[in-house]
């Protein structure tokens, strides 16, 4: 009798965990741009509630942020957990104080829209067109970042919630660390009712062991 292949035998990983990893990879491939911002669809058959994967993603970004905040700024966040009554998306503890952390992704939505149109056969979208669309200018970046902050400022005001920290995450390829450092260090952003804003980009090999994290200048 031939024994069926079990990935756990070779890698020491549970097959169910590997299936979950495959779902995240598949979601990234389907998205086709800034793939680390993709999330799989919830699966009621597996007992997953609506928004399950989004909560997982947000919490993962905040956990990564906490590690970088400790390494770069010497600040310790503990007890990180999702907020079932968001906003804000997550809560954490810092020096015994409960803080609210709101998370948002900076991504060119028009690219995702065109990829989706192509996927459903509605419109062609060539690799050269996508490459051109993925390029960023300074002014476009500053405008979109401020718009992202403005949306969260409005949400905090409308809900009466407090956002101690706004974490902006991106996996946009053209926003490499040197460019982000230059553009963010020379700009002030308006964030009326948010105490701190940080910008986290996904892992960049040349940045060493840590993903690039920037504390933004706000007023």
XYZ file of N, CA, C and O in Angstrom, residues 22-150:
516
model
N -1.490 28.631 1.838
C -1.806 28.585 0.413
C -2.941 29.543 0.061
O -2.932 30.168 -1.004
N -3.915 29.674 0.962
C -5.045 30.581 0.713
C -4.565 32.031 0.656
O -5.036 32.821 -0.157
N -3.623 32.397 1.543
C -3.093 33.762 1.538
C -2.271 34.012 0.278
O -2.358 35.084 -0.335
N -1.466 33.010 -0.120
C -0.657 33.155 -1.340
C -1.563 33.281 -2.560
O -1.335 34.114 -3.449
N -2.608 32.458 -2.608
C -3.555 32.526 -3.720
C -4.223 33.898 -3.791
O -4.390 34.473 -4.870
N -4.596 34.444 -2.638
C -5.235 35.762 -2.606
C -4.292 36.821 -3.159
O -4.709 37.719 -3.897
N -2.999 36.719 -2.809
C -2.023 37.669 -3.326
C -1.857 37.558 -4.823
O -1.741 38.575 -5.526
N -1.841 36.329 -5.337
C -1.700 36.132 -6.781
C -2.910 36.674 -7.533
O -2.779 37.260 -8.608
N -4.086 36.475 -6.979
C -5.309 36.973 -7.612
C -5.310 38.494 -7.618
O -5.687 39.126 -8.609
N -4.871 39.098 -6.515
C -4.858 40.561 -6.430
C -3.944 41.159 -7.496
O -4.271 42.152 -8.126
N -2.771 40.582 -7.651
C -1.895 40.974 -8.748
C -1.118 42.258 -8.568
O -0.398 42.684 -9.465
N -1.248 42.908 -7.423
C -0.525 44.152 -7.162
C -0.492 44.367 -5.653
O -1.502 44.149 -4.977
N 0.683 44.783 -5.145
C 0.821 44.968 -3.696
C 0.241 43.758 -2.985
O -0.626 43.865 -2.111
N 0.752 42.589 -3.331
C 0.109 41.336 -2.965
C 0.072 41.071 -1.461
O -0.801 40.338 -0.986
N 0.986 41.662 -0.695
C 0.974 41.419 0.743
C -0.191 42.119 1.438
O -0.438 41.890 2.624
N -0.897 42.954 0.694
C -2.094 43.576 1.248
C -3.355 42.783 0.958
O -4.444 43.175 1.386
N -3.216 41.669 0.247
C -4.377 40.855 -0.112
C -4.841 40.035 1.079
O -4.051 39.677 1.951
N -6.123 39.742 1.107
C -6.673 38.862 2.137
C -7.590 37.835 1.484
O -8.308 38.144 0.532
N -7.556 36.582 1.972
C -8.471 35.571 1.433
C -9.905 35.885 1.842
O -10.148 36.662 2.771
N -10.829 35.274 1.161
C -12.224 35.411 1.554
C -12.482 34.545 2.782
O -11.890 33.493 2.964
N -13.386 35.017 3.649
C -13.784 34.204 4.795
C -14.488 32.943 4.297
O -15.104 32.936 3.231
N -14.365 31.896 5.073
C -14.956 30.614 4.687
C -15.884 30.109 5.794
O -15.418 29.555 6.786
N -17.197 30.314 5.633
C -18.148 29.871 6.664
C -18.042 28.382 6.969
O -18.310 27.948 8.088
N -17.622 27.579 5.971
C -17.498 26.141 6.182
C -16.419 25.816 7.209
O -16.438 24.773 7.847
N -15.453 26.715 7.344
C -14.395 26.524 8.327
C -14.685 27.277 9.623
O -13.830 27.382 10.494
N -15.888 27.828 9.711
C -16.272 28.531 10.919
C -15.722 29.944 10.997
O -15.667 30.527 12.082
N -15.315 30.495 9.862
C -14.739 31.840 9.850
C -15.832 32.877 9.661
O -16.647 32.785 8.734
N -15.857 33.838 10.548
C -16.843 34.895 10.490
C -16.436 35.965 9.473
O -15.260 36.071 9.117
N -17.389 36.782 8.993
C -17.047 37.873 8.078
C -16.001 38.797 8.693
O -16.115 39.204 9.843
N -14.972 39.076 7.927
C -13.926 39.965 8.403
C -12.808 39.258 9.153
O -11.872 39.907 9.618
N -12.893 37.927 9.267
C -11.881 37.182 10.029
C -10.470 37.454 9.519
O -9.568 37.779 10.294
N -10.280 37.294 8.226
C -8.933 37.449 7.675
C -8.458 38.891 7.724
O -7.256 39.152 7.874
N -9.368 39.828 7.591
C -8.966 41.234 7.702
C -8.459 41.519 9.121
O -7.471 42.220 9.301
N -9.142 40.976 10.112
C -8.676 41.147 11.487
C -7.299 40.534 11.678
O -6.433 41.112 12.345
N -7.092 39.354 11.100
C -5.791 38.689 11.202
C -4.706 39.554 10.571
O -3.623 39.746 11.138
N -5.013 40.084 9.394
C -4.043 40.930 8.696
C -3.716 42.183 9.496
O -2.540 42.537 9.679
N -4.733 42.869 9.980
C -4.515 44.092 10.753
C -3.697 43.812 12.009
O -2.776 44.563 12.348
N -4.026 42.728 12.671
C -3.301 42.379 13.899
C -1.847 42.023 13.584
O -0.935 42.367 14.341
N -1.620 41.335 12.462
C -0.247 41.011 12.058
C 0.561 42.276 11.797
O 1.734 42.367 12.187
N -0.063 43.251 11.130
C 0.643 44.504 10.863
C 0.966 45.236 12.163
O 2.051 45.803 12.311
N 0.035 45.215 13.101
C 0.284 45.883 14.378
C 1.364 45.150 15.162
O 2.209 45.778 15.808
N 1.377 43.821 15.108
C 2.442 43.066 15.771
C 3.807 43.387 15.175
O 4.800 43.549 15.904
N 3.859 43.492 13.855
C 5.108 43.864 13.205
C 5.517 45.287 13.595
O 6.684 45.563 13.883
N 4.539 46.178 13.632
C 4.778 47.550 14.058
C 5.345 47.582 15.477
O 6.285 48.327 15.778
N 4.802 46.762 16.363
C 5.253 46.729 17.756
C 6.719 46.296 17.844
O 7.497 46.865 18.630
N 7.097 45.302 17.059
C 8.491 44.852 17.062
C 9.430 45.960 16.596
O 10.498 46.175 17.177
N 9.018 46.665 15.557
C 9.849 47.740 15.013
C 9.887 48.937 15.953
O 10.913 49.609 16.088
N 8.761 49.207 16.602
C 8.704 50.320 17.545
C 9.673 50.073 18.699
O 10.334 50.997 19.183
N 9.775 48.833 19.111
C 10.711 48.480 20.175
C 12.151 48.600 19.694
O 13.000 49.185 20.377
N 12.428 48.056 18.502
C 13.795 48.042 17.992
C 14.297 49.436 17.631
O 15.470 49.768 17.866
N 13.416 50.262 17.085
C 13.844 51.561 16.569
C 13.653 52.695 17.564
O 14.445 53.647 17.582
N 12.604 52.620 18.391
C 12.279 53.736 19.282
C 12.315 53.358 20.764
O 12.090 54.211 21.618
N 12.577 52.089 21.058
C 12.660 51.661 22.446
C 11.339 51.698 23.183
O 11.320 51.750 24.417
N 10.246 51.630 22.472
C 8.923 51.657 23.071
C 8.310 50.259 23.000
O 8.430 49.579 21.981
N 7.642 49.856 24.074
C 7.117 48.498 24.159
C 5.593 48.488 24.141
O 4.947 49.106 24.983
N 5.044 47.783 23.167
C 3.605 47.548 23.103
C 3.334 46.101 23.481
O 3.995 45.187 22.979
N 2.370 45.894 24.354
C 2.002 44.540 24.769
C 0.492 44.375 24.662
O -0.243 45.323 24.392
N 0.046 43.147 24.910
C -1.394 42.839 24.933
C -2.108 43.317 23.668
O -3.197 43.900 23.721
N -1.502 43.066 22.532
C -2.100 43.480 21.259
C -3.282 42.566 20.930
O -3.161 41.345 20.940
N -4.426 43.151 20.642
C -5.605 42.361 20.306
C -6.517 43.148 19.379
O -6.503 44.371 19.361
N -7.315 42.395 18.620
C -8.292 43.021 17.738
C -9.423 43.606 18.566
O -9.733 43.123 19.655
N -10.031 44.651 18.032
C -11.170 45.284 18.685
C -12.446 44.843 17.976
O -12.676 45.215 16.828
N -13.289 44.040 18.616
C -14.512 43.566 17.962
C -15.499 44.688 17.668
O -16.413 44.521 16.859
N -15.307 45.822 18.307
C -16.205 46.970 18.109
C -15.435 48.108 17.460
O -15.504 49.247 17.898
N -14.661 47.761 16.401
C -13.832 48.790 15.777
C -14.697 49.863 15.131
O -15.832 49.589 14.750
N -14.198 51.089 14.981
C -12.807 51.487 15.200
C -12.497 51.726 16.671
O -13.432 51.911 17.449
N -11.177 51.779 17.042
C -10.030 51.461 16.198
C -9.906 49.955 15.963
O -10.592 49.168 16.623
N -9.014 49.581 15.053
C -8.902 48.178 14.673
C -8.310 47.311 15.772
O -8.688 46.157 15.913
N -7.358 47.863 16.513
C -6.678 47.093 17.548
C -6.475 47.927 18.809
O -6.490 49.162 18.762
N -6.288 47.211 19.907
C -5.862 47.838 21.153
C -4.528 47.228 21.572
O -4.197 46.092 21.201
N -3.772 47.991 22.362
C -2.528 47.501 22.931
C -2.291 48.223 24.244
O -3.017 49.165 24.584
N -1.296 47.778 24.965
C -0.910 48.420 26.215
C 0.489 49.003 26.054
O 1.380 48.347 25.517
N 0.664 50.233 26.520
C 1.990 50.845 26.550
C 2.172 51.522 27.907
O 1.454 52.465 28.233
N 3.106 50.991 28.683
C 3.381 51.490 30.035
C 2.099 51.544 30.870
O 1.829 52.524 31.569
N 1.308 50.493 30.745
C 0.090 50.385 31.540
C -1.091 51.155 31.002
O -2.185 51.108 31.587
N -0.921 51.849 29.895
C -2.003 52.640 29.309
C -2.560 51.936 28.085
O -1.806 51.458 27.232
N -3.887 51.868 27.991
C -4.542 51.288 26.831
C -4.537 52.281 25.680
O -4.934 53.433 25.843
N -4.062 51.863 24.505
C -4.027 52.746 23.347
C -4.769 52.099 22.178
O -4.777 50.879 22.024
N -5.421 52.941 21.380
C -6.148 52.475 20.210
C -5.321 52.679 18.953
O -4.754 53.748 18.740
N -5.238 51.635 18.137
C -4.433 51.673 16.916
C -5.333 51.399 15.721
O -5.947 50.326 15.615
N -5.419 52.359 14.836
C -6.184 52.208 13.592
C -5.199 51.890 12.472
O -4.091 52.434 12.416
N -5.610 50.999 11.572
C -4.729 50.535 10.502
C -5.364 50.831 9.153
O -6.579 50.679 8.977
N -4.537 51.265 8.199
C -5.032 51.469 6.842
C -3.931 51.128 5.857
O -2.742 51.198 6.188
N -4.320 50.751 4.659
C -3.352 50.400 3.622
C -3.295 51.491 2.565
O -4.338 51.978 2.108
N -2.080 51.849 2.162
C -1.893 52.754 1.035
C -1.637 51.908 -0.204
O -0.611 51.226 -0.313
N -2.573 51.926 -1.122
C -2.457 51.139 -2.349
C -3.207 51.875 -3.448
O -4.199 52.556 -3.195
N -2.719 51.741 -4.658
C -3.395 52.370 -5.800
C -4.595 51.509 -6.194
O -4.473 50.506 -6.903
N -5.752 51.925 -5.726
C -6.962 51.165 -5.979
C -7.328 51.057 -7.438
O -7.942 50.070 -7.862
N -6.924 52.057 -8.226
C -7.257 52.006 -9.653
C -6.541 50.852 -10.352
O -7.052 50.287 -11.329
N -5.364 50.485 -9.857
C -4.649 49.344 -10.431
C -5.387 48.056 -10.098
O -5.581 47.193 -10.959
N -5.810 47.921 -8.858
C -6.563 46.728 -8.458
C -7.845 46.603 -9.281
O -8.241 45.500 -9.666
N -8.479 47.753 -9.550
C -9.710 47.747 -10.335
C -9.450 47.268 -11.763
O -10.208 46.440 -12.296
N -8.369 47.735 -12.368
C -8.074 47.351 -13.748
C -7.667 45.881 -13.834
O -8.003 45.189 -14.799
N -6.945 45.391 -12.812
C -6.584 43.973 -12.789
C -7.846 43.121 -12.683
O -7.970 42.083 -13.342
N -8.773 43.555 -11.837
C -10.030 42.813 -11.689
C -10.819 42.815 -12.990
O -11.405 41.793 -13.376
N -10.846 43.966 -13.681
C -11.540 44.023 -14.969
C -10.941 43.045 -15.965
O -11.653 42.352 -16.696
N -9.615 42.977 -15.998
C -8.937 42.048 -16.908
C -9.253 40.607 -16.529
O -9.483 39.764 -17.407
N -9.272 40.335 -15.238
C -9.521 38.969 -14.768
C -10.890 38.477 -15.222
O -11.075 37.303 -15.534
N -11.861 39.397 -15.252
C -13.208 39.008 -15.662
C -13.463 39.236 -17.150
O -14.583 39.139 -17.612
N -12.383 39.536 -17.880
C -12.482 39.636 -19.322
C -13.141 40.883 -19.844
O -13.554 40.940 -21.009
N -13.246 41.914 -18.998
C -13.938 43.130 -19.427
C -13.026 44.115 -20.146
O -13.490 44.907 -20.958
N -11.725 44.073 -19.822
C -10.817 45.045 -20.414
C -9.391 44.551 -20.296
O -9.008 43.977 -19.273
N -8.590 44.761 -21.348
C -7.198 44.339 -21.314
C -6.382 45.301 -20.453
O -6.710 46.489 -20.338
N -5.318 44.765 -19.862
C -4.426 45.578 -19.033
C -3.037 44.969 -19.170
O -2.718 43.977 -18.518
N -2.219 45.552 -20.021
C -0.922 44.971 -20.338
C 0.064 45.164 -19.193
O -0.068 46.094 -18.379
N 1.087 44.303 -19.093
C 2.121 44.458 -18.071
C 2.808 45.814 -18.128
O 3.145 46.393 -17.092
N 3.014 46.351 -19.346
C 3.669 47.660 -19.470
C 2.781 48.771 -18.925
O 3.269 49.718 -18.287
N 1.466 48.658 -19.163
C 0.535 49.646 -18.609
C 0.536 49.596 -17.088
O 0.558 50.622 -16.416
N 0.515 48.375 -16.557
C 0.502 48.235 -15.103
C 1.791 48.778 -14.498
O 1.763 49.463 -13.467
N 2.918 48.489 -15.143
C 4.205 48.987 -14.637
C 4.206 50.505 -14.569
O 4.641 51.098 -13.576
N 3.709 51.143 -15.623
C 3.659 52.610 -15.651
C 2.748 53.137 -14.551
O 3.081 54.105 -13.859
N 1.606 52.485 -14.375
C 0.661 52.928 -13.348
C 1.229 52.768 -11.941
O 0.829 53.485 -11.013
N 2.144 51.822 -11.764
C 2.697 51.551 -10.436
C 3.735 52.591 -9.999
O 4.115 52.614 -8.831
N 4.178 53.433 -10.911
C 5.172 54.441 -10.557
C 4.528 55.574 -9.765
O 3.394 55.963 -10.024
N 5.280 56.096 -8.802
C 4.779 57.159 -7.927
C 5.551 58.449 -8.148
O 6.755 58.440 -8.400
N 4.834 59.559 -8.036
C 5.479 60.869 -7.980
C 5.360 61.390 -6.549
O 4.505 60.931 -5.779
N 6.190 62.353 -6.226
C 6.172 62.928 -4.887
C 4.797 63.515 -4.568
O 4.217 63.258 -3.503
N 4.271 64.318 -5.477
C 3.003 65.000 -5.206
C 1.849 64.024 -5.054
O 0.971 64.211 -4.186
N 1.829 62.976 -5.887
C 0.766 61.976 -5.783
C 0.855 61.254 -4.447
O -0.167 61.011 -3.783
N 2.060 60.922 -4.027
C 2.250 60.237 -2.750
C 1.760 61.087 -1.587
O 0.983 60.623 -0.745
N 2.190 62.330 -1.543
C 1.811 63.216 -0.441
C 0.297 63.394 -0.400
O -0.326 63.338 0.665
N -0.301 63.573 -1.564
C -1.750 63.768 -1.625
C -2.495 62.535 -1.120
O -3.439 62.644 -0.319
N -2.074 61.354 -1.560
C -2.785 60.133 -1.177
C -2.586 59.801 0.303
O -3.506 59.290 0.954
N -1.405 60.079 0.825
C -1.180 59.852 2.246
C -2.078 60.766 3.073
O -2.721 60.331 4.037
N -2.150 62.045 2.687
C -2.996 62.973 3.419
C -4.467 62.576 3.316
O -5.217 62.673 4.297
N -4.879 62.084 2.158
C -6.262 61.628 2.000
C -6.544 60.431 2.905
O -7.636 60.321 3.481
N -5.578 59.550 3.040
C -5.737 58.394 3.924
C -5.905 58.840 5.363
O -6.749 58.309 6.106
N -5.096 59.823 5.763
C -5.196 60.349 7.126
C -6.537 61.040 7.320
O -7.207 60.856 8.345
N -6.937 61.835 6.339
C -8.199 62.577 6.442
C -9.385 61.638 6.649
O -10.300 61.935 7.437
